[in-house]
Every structure is written in C-alpha cells, then in structure tokens.
CSV table of C-alpha atoms and ligand atoms in Angstrom, one decimal:
chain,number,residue,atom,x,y,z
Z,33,UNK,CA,-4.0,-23.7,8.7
Z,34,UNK,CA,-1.4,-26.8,8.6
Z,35,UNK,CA,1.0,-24.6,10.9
Z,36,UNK,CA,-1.9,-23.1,13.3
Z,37,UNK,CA,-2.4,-26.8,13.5
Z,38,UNK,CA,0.8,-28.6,14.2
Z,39,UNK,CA,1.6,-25.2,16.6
Z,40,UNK,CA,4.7,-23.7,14.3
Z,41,UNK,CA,3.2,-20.4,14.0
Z,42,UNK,CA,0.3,-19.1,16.4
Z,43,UNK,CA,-2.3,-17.0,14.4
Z,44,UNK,CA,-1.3,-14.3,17.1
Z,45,UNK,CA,1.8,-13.8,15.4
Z,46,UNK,CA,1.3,-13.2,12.2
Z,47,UNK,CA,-0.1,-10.2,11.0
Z,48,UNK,CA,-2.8,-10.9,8.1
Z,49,UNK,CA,-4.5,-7.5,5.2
Z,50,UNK,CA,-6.7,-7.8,3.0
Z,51,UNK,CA,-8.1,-5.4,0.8
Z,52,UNK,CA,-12.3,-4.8,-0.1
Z,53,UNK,CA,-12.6,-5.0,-3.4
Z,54,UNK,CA,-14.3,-2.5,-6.0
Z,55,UNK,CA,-17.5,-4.6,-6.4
Z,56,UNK,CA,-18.2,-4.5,-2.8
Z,57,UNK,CA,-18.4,-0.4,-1.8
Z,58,UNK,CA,-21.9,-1.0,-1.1
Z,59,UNK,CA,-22.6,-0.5,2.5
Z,60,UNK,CA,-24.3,-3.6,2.3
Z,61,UNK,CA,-21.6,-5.6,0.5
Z,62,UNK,CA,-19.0,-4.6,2.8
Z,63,UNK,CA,-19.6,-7.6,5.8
Z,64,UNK,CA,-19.6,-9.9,2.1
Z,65,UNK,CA,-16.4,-8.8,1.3
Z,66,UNK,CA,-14.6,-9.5,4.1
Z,67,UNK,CA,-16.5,-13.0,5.2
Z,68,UNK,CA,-15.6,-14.1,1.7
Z,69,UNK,CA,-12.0,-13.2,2.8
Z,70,UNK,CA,-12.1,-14.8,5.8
Z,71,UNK,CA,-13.6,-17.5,4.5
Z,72,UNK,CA,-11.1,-18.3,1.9
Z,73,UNK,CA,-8.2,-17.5,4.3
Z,74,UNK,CA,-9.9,-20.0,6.8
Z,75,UNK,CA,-9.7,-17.1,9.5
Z,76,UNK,CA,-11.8,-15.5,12.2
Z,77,UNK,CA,-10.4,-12.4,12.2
Z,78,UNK,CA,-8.1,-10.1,9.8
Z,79,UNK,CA,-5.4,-7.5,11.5
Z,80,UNK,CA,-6.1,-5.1,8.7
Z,81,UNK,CA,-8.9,-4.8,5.9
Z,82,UNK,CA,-8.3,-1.9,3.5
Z,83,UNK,CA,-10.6,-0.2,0.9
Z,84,UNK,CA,-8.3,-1.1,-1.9
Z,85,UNK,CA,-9.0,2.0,-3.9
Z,86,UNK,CA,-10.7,4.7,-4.8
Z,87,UNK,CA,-12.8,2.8,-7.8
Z,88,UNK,CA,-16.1,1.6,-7.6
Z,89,UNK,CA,-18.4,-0.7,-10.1
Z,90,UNK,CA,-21.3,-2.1,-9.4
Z,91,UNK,CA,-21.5,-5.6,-7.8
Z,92,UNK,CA,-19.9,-8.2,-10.0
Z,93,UNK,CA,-19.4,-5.8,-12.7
Z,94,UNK,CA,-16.0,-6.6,-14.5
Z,95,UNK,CA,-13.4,-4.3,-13.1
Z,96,UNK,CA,-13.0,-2.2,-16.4
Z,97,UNK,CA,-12.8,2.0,-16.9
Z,98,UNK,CA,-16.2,2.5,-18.7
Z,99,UNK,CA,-17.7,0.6,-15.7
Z,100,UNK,CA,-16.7,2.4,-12.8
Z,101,UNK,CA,-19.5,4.5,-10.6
Z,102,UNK,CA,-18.9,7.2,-8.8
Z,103,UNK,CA,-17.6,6.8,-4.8
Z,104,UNK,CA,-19.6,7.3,-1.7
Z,105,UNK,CA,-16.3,6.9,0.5
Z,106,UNK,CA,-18.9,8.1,3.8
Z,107,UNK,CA,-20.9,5.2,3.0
Z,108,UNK,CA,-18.4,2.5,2.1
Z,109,UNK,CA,-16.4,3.9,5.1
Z,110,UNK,CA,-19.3,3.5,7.7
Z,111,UNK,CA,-19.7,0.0,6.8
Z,112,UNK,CA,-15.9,-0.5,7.3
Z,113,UNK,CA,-16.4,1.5,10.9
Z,114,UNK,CA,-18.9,-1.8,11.4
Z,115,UNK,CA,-16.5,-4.2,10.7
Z,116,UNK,CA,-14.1,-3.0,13.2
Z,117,UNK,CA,-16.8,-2.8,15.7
Z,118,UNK,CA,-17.5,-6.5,15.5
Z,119,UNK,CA,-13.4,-7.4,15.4
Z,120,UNK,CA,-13.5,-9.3,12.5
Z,121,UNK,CA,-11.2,-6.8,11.5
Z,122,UNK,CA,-8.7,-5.3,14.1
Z,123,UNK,CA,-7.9,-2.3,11.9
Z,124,UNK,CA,-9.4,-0.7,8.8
Z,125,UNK,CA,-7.7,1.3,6.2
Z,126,UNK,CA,-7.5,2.7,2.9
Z,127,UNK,CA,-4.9,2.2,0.0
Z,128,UNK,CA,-4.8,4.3,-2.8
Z,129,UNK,CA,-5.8,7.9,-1.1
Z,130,UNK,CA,-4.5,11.0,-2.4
Z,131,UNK,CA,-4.1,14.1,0.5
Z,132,UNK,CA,-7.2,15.5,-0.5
Z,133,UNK,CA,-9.1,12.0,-0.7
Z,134,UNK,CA,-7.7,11.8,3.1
Z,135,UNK,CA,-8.7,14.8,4.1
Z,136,UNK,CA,-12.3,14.2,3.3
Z,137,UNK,CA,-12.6,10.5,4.9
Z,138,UNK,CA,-10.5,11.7,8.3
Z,139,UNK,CA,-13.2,15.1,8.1
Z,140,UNK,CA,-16.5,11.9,8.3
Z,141,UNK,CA,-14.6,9.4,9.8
Z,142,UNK,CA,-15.5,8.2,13.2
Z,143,UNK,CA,-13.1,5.2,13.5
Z,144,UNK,CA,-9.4,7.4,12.2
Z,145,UNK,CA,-8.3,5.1,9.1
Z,146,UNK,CA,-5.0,3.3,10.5
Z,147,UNK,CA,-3.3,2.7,7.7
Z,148,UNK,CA,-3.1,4.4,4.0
Z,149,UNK,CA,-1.1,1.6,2.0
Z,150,UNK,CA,0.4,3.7,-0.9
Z,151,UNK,CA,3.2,3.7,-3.2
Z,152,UNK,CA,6.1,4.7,-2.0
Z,153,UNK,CA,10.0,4.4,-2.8
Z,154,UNK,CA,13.0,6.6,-2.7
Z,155,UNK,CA,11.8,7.0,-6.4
Z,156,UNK,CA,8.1,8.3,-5.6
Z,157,UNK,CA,8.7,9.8,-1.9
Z,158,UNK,CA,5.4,10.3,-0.9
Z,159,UNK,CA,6.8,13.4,1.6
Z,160,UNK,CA,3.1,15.8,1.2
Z,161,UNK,CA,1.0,12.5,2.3
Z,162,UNK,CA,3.4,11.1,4.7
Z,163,UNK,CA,3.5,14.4,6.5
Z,164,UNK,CA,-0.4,14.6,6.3
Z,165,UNK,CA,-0.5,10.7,7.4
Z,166,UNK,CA,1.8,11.7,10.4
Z,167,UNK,CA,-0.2,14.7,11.6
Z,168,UNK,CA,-3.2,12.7,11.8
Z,169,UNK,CA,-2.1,9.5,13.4
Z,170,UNK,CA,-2.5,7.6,10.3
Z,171,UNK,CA,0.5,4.9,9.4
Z,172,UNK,CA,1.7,5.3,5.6
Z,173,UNK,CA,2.5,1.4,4.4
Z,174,UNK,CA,4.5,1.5,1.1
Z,175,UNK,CA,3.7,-0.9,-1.7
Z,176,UNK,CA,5.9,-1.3,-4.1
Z,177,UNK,CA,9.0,-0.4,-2.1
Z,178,UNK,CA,11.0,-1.3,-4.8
Z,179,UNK,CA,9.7,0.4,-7.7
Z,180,UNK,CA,8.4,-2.7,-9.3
Z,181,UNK,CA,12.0,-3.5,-10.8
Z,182,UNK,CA,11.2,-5.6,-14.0
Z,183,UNK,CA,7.8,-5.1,-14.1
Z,184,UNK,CA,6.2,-5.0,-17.5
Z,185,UNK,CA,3.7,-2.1,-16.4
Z,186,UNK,CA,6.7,0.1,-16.0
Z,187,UNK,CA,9.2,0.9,-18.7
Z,188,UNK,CA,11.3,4.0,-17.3
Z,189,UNK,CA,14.4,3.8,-15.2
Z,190,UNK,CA,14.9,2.0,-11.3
Z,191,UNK,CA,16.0,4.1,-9.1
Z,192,UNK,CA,17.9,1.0,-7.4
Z,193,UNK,CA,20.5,1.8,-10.6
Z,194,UNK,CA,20.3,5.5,-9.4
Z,195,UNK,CA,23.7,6.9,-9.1
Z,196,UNK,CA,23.2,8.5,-5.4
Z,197,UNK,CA,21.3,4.8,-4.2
Z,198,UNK,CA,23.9,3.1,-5.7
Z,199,UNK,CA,27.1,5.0,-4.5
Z,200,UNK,CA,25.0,4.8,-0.7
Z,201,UNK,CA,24.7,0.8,-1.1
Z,202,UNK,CA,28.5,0.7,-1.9
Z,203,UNK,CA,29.6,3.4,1.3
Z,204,UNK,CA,27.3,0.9,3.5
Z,205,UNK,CA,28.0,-2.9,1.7
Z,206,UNK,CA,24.5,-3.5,1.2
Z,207,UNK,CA,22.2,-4.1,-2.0
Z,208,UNK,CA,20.3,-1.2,-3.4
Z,209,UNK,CA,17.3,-2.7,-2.9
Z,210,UNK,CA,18.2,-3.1,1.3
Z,211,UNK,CA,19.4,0.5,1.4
Z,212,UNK,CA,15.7,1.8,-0.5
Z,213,UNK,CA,13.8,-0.3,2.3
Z,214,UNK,CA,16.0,0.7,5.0
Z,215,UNK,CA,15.2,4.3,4.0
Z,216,UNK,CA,11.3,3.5,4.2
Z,217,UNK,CA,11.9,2.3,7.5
Z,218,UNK,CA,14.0,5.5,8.5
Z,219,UNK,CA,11.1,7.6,7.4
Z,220,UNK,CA,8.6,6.0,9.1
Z,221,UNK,CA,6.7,3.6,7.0
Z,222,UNK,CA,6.3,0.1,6.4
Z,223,UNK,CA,8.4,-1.8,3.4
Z,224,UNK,CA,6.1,-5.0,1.4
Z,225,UNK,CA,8.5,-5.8,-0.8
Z,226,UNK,CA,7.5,-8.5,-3.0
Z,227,UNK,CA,9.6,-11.7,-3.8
Z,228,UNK,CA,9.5,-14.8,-5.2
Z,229,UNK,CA,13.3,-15.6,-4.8
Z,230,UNK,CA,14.0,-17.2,-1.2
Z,231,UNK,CA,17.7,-15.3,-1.3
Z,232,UNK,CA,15.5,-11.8,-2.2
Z,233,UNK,CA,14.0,-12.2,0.5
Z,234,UNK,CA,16.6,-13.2,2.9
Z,235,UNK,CA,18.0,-10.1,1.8
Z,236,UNK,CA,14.8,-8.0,1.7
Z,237,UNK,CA,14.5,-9.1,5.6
Z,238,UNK,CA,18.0,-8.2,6.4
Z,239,UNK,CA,17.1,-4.3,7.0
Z,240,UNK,CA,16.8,-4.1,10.8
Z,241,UNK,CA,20.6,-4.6,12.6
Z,242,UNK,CA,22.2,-1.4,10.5
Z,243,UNK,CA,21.0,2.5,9.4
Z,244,UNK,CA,21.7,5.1,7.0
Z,245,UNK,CA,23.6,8.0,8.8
Z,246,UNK,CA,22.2,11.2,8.3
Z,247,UNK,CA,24.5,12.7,5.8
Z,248,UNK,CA,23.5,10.2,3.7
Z,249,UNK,CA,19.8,10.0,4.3
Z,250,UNK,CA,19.8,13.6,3.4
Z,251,UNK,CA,21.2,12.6,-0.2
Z,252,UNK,CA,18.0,11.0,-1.1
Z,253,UNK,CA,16.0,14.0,-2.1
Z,254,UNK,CA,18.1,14.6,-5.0
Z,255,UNK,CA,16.7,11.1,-6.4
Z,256,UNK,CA,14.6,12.5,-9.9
Z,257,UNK,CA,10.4,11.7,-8.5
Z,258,UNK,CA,9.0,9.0,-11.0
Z,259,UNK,CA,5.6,7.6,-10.0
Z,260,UNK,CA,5.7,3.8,-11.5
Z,261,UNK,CA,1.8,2.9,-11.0
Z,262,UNK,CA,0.2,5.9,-12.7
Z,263,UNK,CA,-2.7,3.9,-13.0
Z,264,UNK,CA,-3.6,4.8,-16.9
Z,265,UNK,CA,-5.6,1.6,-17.1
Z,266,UNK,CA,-8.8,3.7,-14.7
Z,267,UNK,CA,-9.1,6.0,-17.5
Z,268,UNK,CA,-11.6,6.5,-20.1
Z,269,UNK,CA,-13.6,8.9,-22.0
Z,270,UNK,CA,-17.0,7.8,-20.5
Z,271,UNK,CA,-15.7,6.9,-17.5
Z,272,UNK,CA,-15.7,8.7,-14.0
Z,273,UNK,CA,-11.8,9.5,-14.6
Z,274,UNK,CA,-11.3,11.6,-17.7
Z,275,UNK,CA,-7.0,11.5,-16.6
Z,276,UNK,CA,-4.7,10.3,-14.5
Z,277,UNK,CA,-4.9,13.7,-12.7
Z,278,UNK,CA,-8.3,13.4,-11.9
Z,279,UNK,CA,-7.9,9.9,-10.0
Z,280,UNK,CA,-5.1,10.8,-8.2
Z,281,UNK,CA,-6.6,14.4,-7.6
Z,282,UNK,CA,-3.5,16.5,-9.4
Z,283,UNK,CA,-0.9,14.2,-6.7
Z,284,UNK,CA,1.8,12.5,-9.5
N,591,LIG,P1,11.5,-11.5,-7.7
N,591,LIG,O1,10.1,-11.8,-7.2
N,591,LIG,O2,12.0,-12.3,-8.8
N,591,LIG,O3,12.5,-11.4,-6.5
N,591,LIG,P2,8.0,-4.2,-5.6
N,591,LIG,O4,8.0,-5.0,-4.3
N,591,LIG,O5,8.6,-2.9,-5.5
N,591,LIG,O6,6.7,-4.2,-6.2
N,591,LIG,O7,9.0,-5.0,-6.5
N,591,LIG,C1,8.8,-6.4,-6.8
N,591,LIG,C2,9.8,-6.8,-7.8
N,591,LIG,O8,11.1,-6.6,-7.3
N,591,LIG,C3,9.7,-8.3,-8.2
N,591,LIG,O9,9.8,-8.4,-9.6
N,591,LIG,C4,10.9,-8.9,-7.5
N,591,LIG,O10,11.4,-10.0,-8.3
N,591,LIG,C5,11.9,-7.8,-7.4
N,591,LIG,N1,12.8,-7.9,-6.2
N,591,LIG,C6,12.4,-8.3,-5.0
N,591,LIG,N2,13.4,-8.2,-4.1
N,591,LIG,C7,14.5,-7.7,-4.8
N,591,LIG,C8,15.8,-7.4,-4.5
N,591,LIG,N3,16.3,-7.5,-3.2
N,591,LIG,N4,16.6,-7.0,-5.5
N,591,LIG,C9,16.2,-6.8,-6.7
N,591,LIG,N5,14.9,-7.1,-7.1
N,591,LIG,C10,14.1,-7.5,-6.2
C-alpha cells in the first residue's frame, strides 16, 4: 500500500493470486472468501483467485482428513463464475486438478478455468495435464518448480543433483535450479519458485536472456518421475480419501 502510495509500483503492474480456501466451497461463502482476501491485501481487485484444491470441510471446520466433505466443484465453480463477473477477480482458476478433475469442471464450466496451478518440475513433468491444459486453452502454473529442495515434507532425492540437470547446467554455466525453471518456461508454463534468500532470487529471475537448445531439452525425459507433494496428510480411513490414489484420481 506504502508503494501504491509514494507511486514506486502501480497496482497495474503487479500481478496479485490468491487461493479460496477449503472452508469456503459453499456457493454462498465464495464472495467471503475473496472479500476477506481483498480485505486483508487492502485491494479492490485480484488478477487471479484459485480454488486451492480439491478438499472441502465445512465452514470453519479445522482443515484435518476425518473432516473433509465431499466436493460440489459445479457449485463452488458457479460461484467462482460470479466473481469474475463482478471483476473483483480478473481470472479464476483451479490448483490441484488432476486430468479427470479438469475434464469434469471444463464439461460444466461456463467461464473456461484460466489457470490450473499444479506441481510441476523436470522431476514431476506434468506432460498428460499440460497437454490436456494446452488443448483447452487453460495455462498450467507450476508450484514448486524446484522440487521443494530442503523441504522437510520431502525426503527422496532433488532432481537439481540429477546427473542429466546437472551435466546441462555445466554445458550452459548456469545453476541447476535456473536450467529446471528455464525448462518450465520452454514448455510453456509459469515458474513460482520460492525464496527467501535475495541472491536465490536474483538468480531464480535470471531465466529470460538465454535457452536450452533442443538437443538438450530433449535429455530431460530421461529424469526418474518423483511427485514430491503426494499429499498423504488428506488421507484417512473415515475420510472422503481412502489413498493418495483416490485424491489425485490414479495421476502420481
Ligand atoms: P530459500 O528460501 O532458502 O532460498 P520450491 O519453489 O520448488 O517449492 O522450492 C523452495 C525451496 O527452494 C526453498 O527452500 C528455497 O530455499 C529453495 N531455493 C529457492 N531458490 C533456489 C535456488 N536458486 N537454488 C537452490 N535452492 C533454492
């Protein structure tokens, strides 16, 4: 608000998601969720508002297995359609959809979903739903470009210590982590690659004056396919997802 104010940055330039949460699927909960956000964010309008995933409690209910209810996305999704009629948000997404959750919203929706934000890495390559995204006009944004290096939820191996990624980064004198964003770009999706560390991100920015030649781009599908965000935490024996399977329909 300090920078709209003293004209440094224009709210025009800066691109601004949020995300409805799981309490809020309630056709009539939807405007709440977003004027909460836009309260908070002391905004008018968002560029992007995405139903955060496919997981649904009740309203207020503590965001836990045994207290999820089962989706109405037709519903939820209407009252997102609402939204961007009134322009309080520009564009409305999803995050979290499998293929065959896609193909069911794009088969109701009236307002085409611009954006499924997913994860997606030359670990976890996404190609099924980024071919399906494609086809349909519908803009695949990768969380977790980096494969969550470090994080504490995920114990198996980078891929940014991957032999082929890290034989590419030396051919091109770059850092693994620029040549697996550089390759999201060079497929076609976005890259939110999360740092705290101002020379990370100096160097997580430093993606768009160079490109990985074919021959090389080609290399990647030999990297081994490890999904880092299984998502073990939505399971449970009374809940609406018996497996990891079920939640991410069979996709991982
Ligand atoms: P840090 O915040 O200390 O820079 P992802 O975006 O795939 O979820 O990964 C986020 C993790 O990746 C964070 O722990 C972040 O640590 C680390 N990270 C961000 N940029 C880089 C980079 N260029 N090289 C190595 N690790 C990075």
């Amino acid at each position: 608000k300090k920078l709209f104010e003293d004209s440094v940055v224009k709210r025009e330039d800066l691109f601004i998601s949020s995300k409805l949460w799981s309490g809020n699927h309630a056709p009539e909960d939807v405007p709440e969720g977003i004027d909460t956000t836009l309260e908070d964010l002391q905004l008018e309008y968002l560029d992007l508002f995405l139903i955060h995933a496919p997981v649904r409690t009740n309203k207020g209910a503590i965001r836990t297995a045994e207290n999820y209810i089962p989706l109405d996305v037709p519903a939820t999704w209407g009252a997102m359609e609402k939204l961007y009629d009134s322009g309080k948000a520009r564009a409305i997404g999803v995050s979290n959809f499998s293929c065959k959750r896609m193909e069911d919203l794009l088969a109701i929706a009236r307002v085409t979903p611009a954006v499924n934000q997913v994860e997606s890495h030359p670990g976890w390559q996404q190609m099924k739903l980024r071919e399906l995204c494609r086809s349909k006009g519908v803009h695949l944004s990768a969380y977790s470009p980096l494969g969550r290096p470090g994080s504490p939820a995920f114990t198996g191996p980078s891929f940014l210590s991957n032999p082929i990624v890290v034989s590419i980064a030396e051919k091109l004198q770059r850092s693994p982590a620029q040549v697996a964003l550089r390759w999201g770009l060079q497929v076609g999706q976005s890259v939110l690659p999360k740092s705290i560390n101002e020379t990370r991100i100096k160097e997580n920015f430093n993606i768009f004056d160079w490109s990985i030649p074919e021959d090389l781009m080609s290399k990647f599908s030999e990297i081994p396919q490890i999904k880092t965000l299984r998502a073990e935490f939505v399971v449970h024996p009374q809940g609406i997802y018996k497996t990891v399977e079920d939640f991410w329909d069979g996709e991982i």
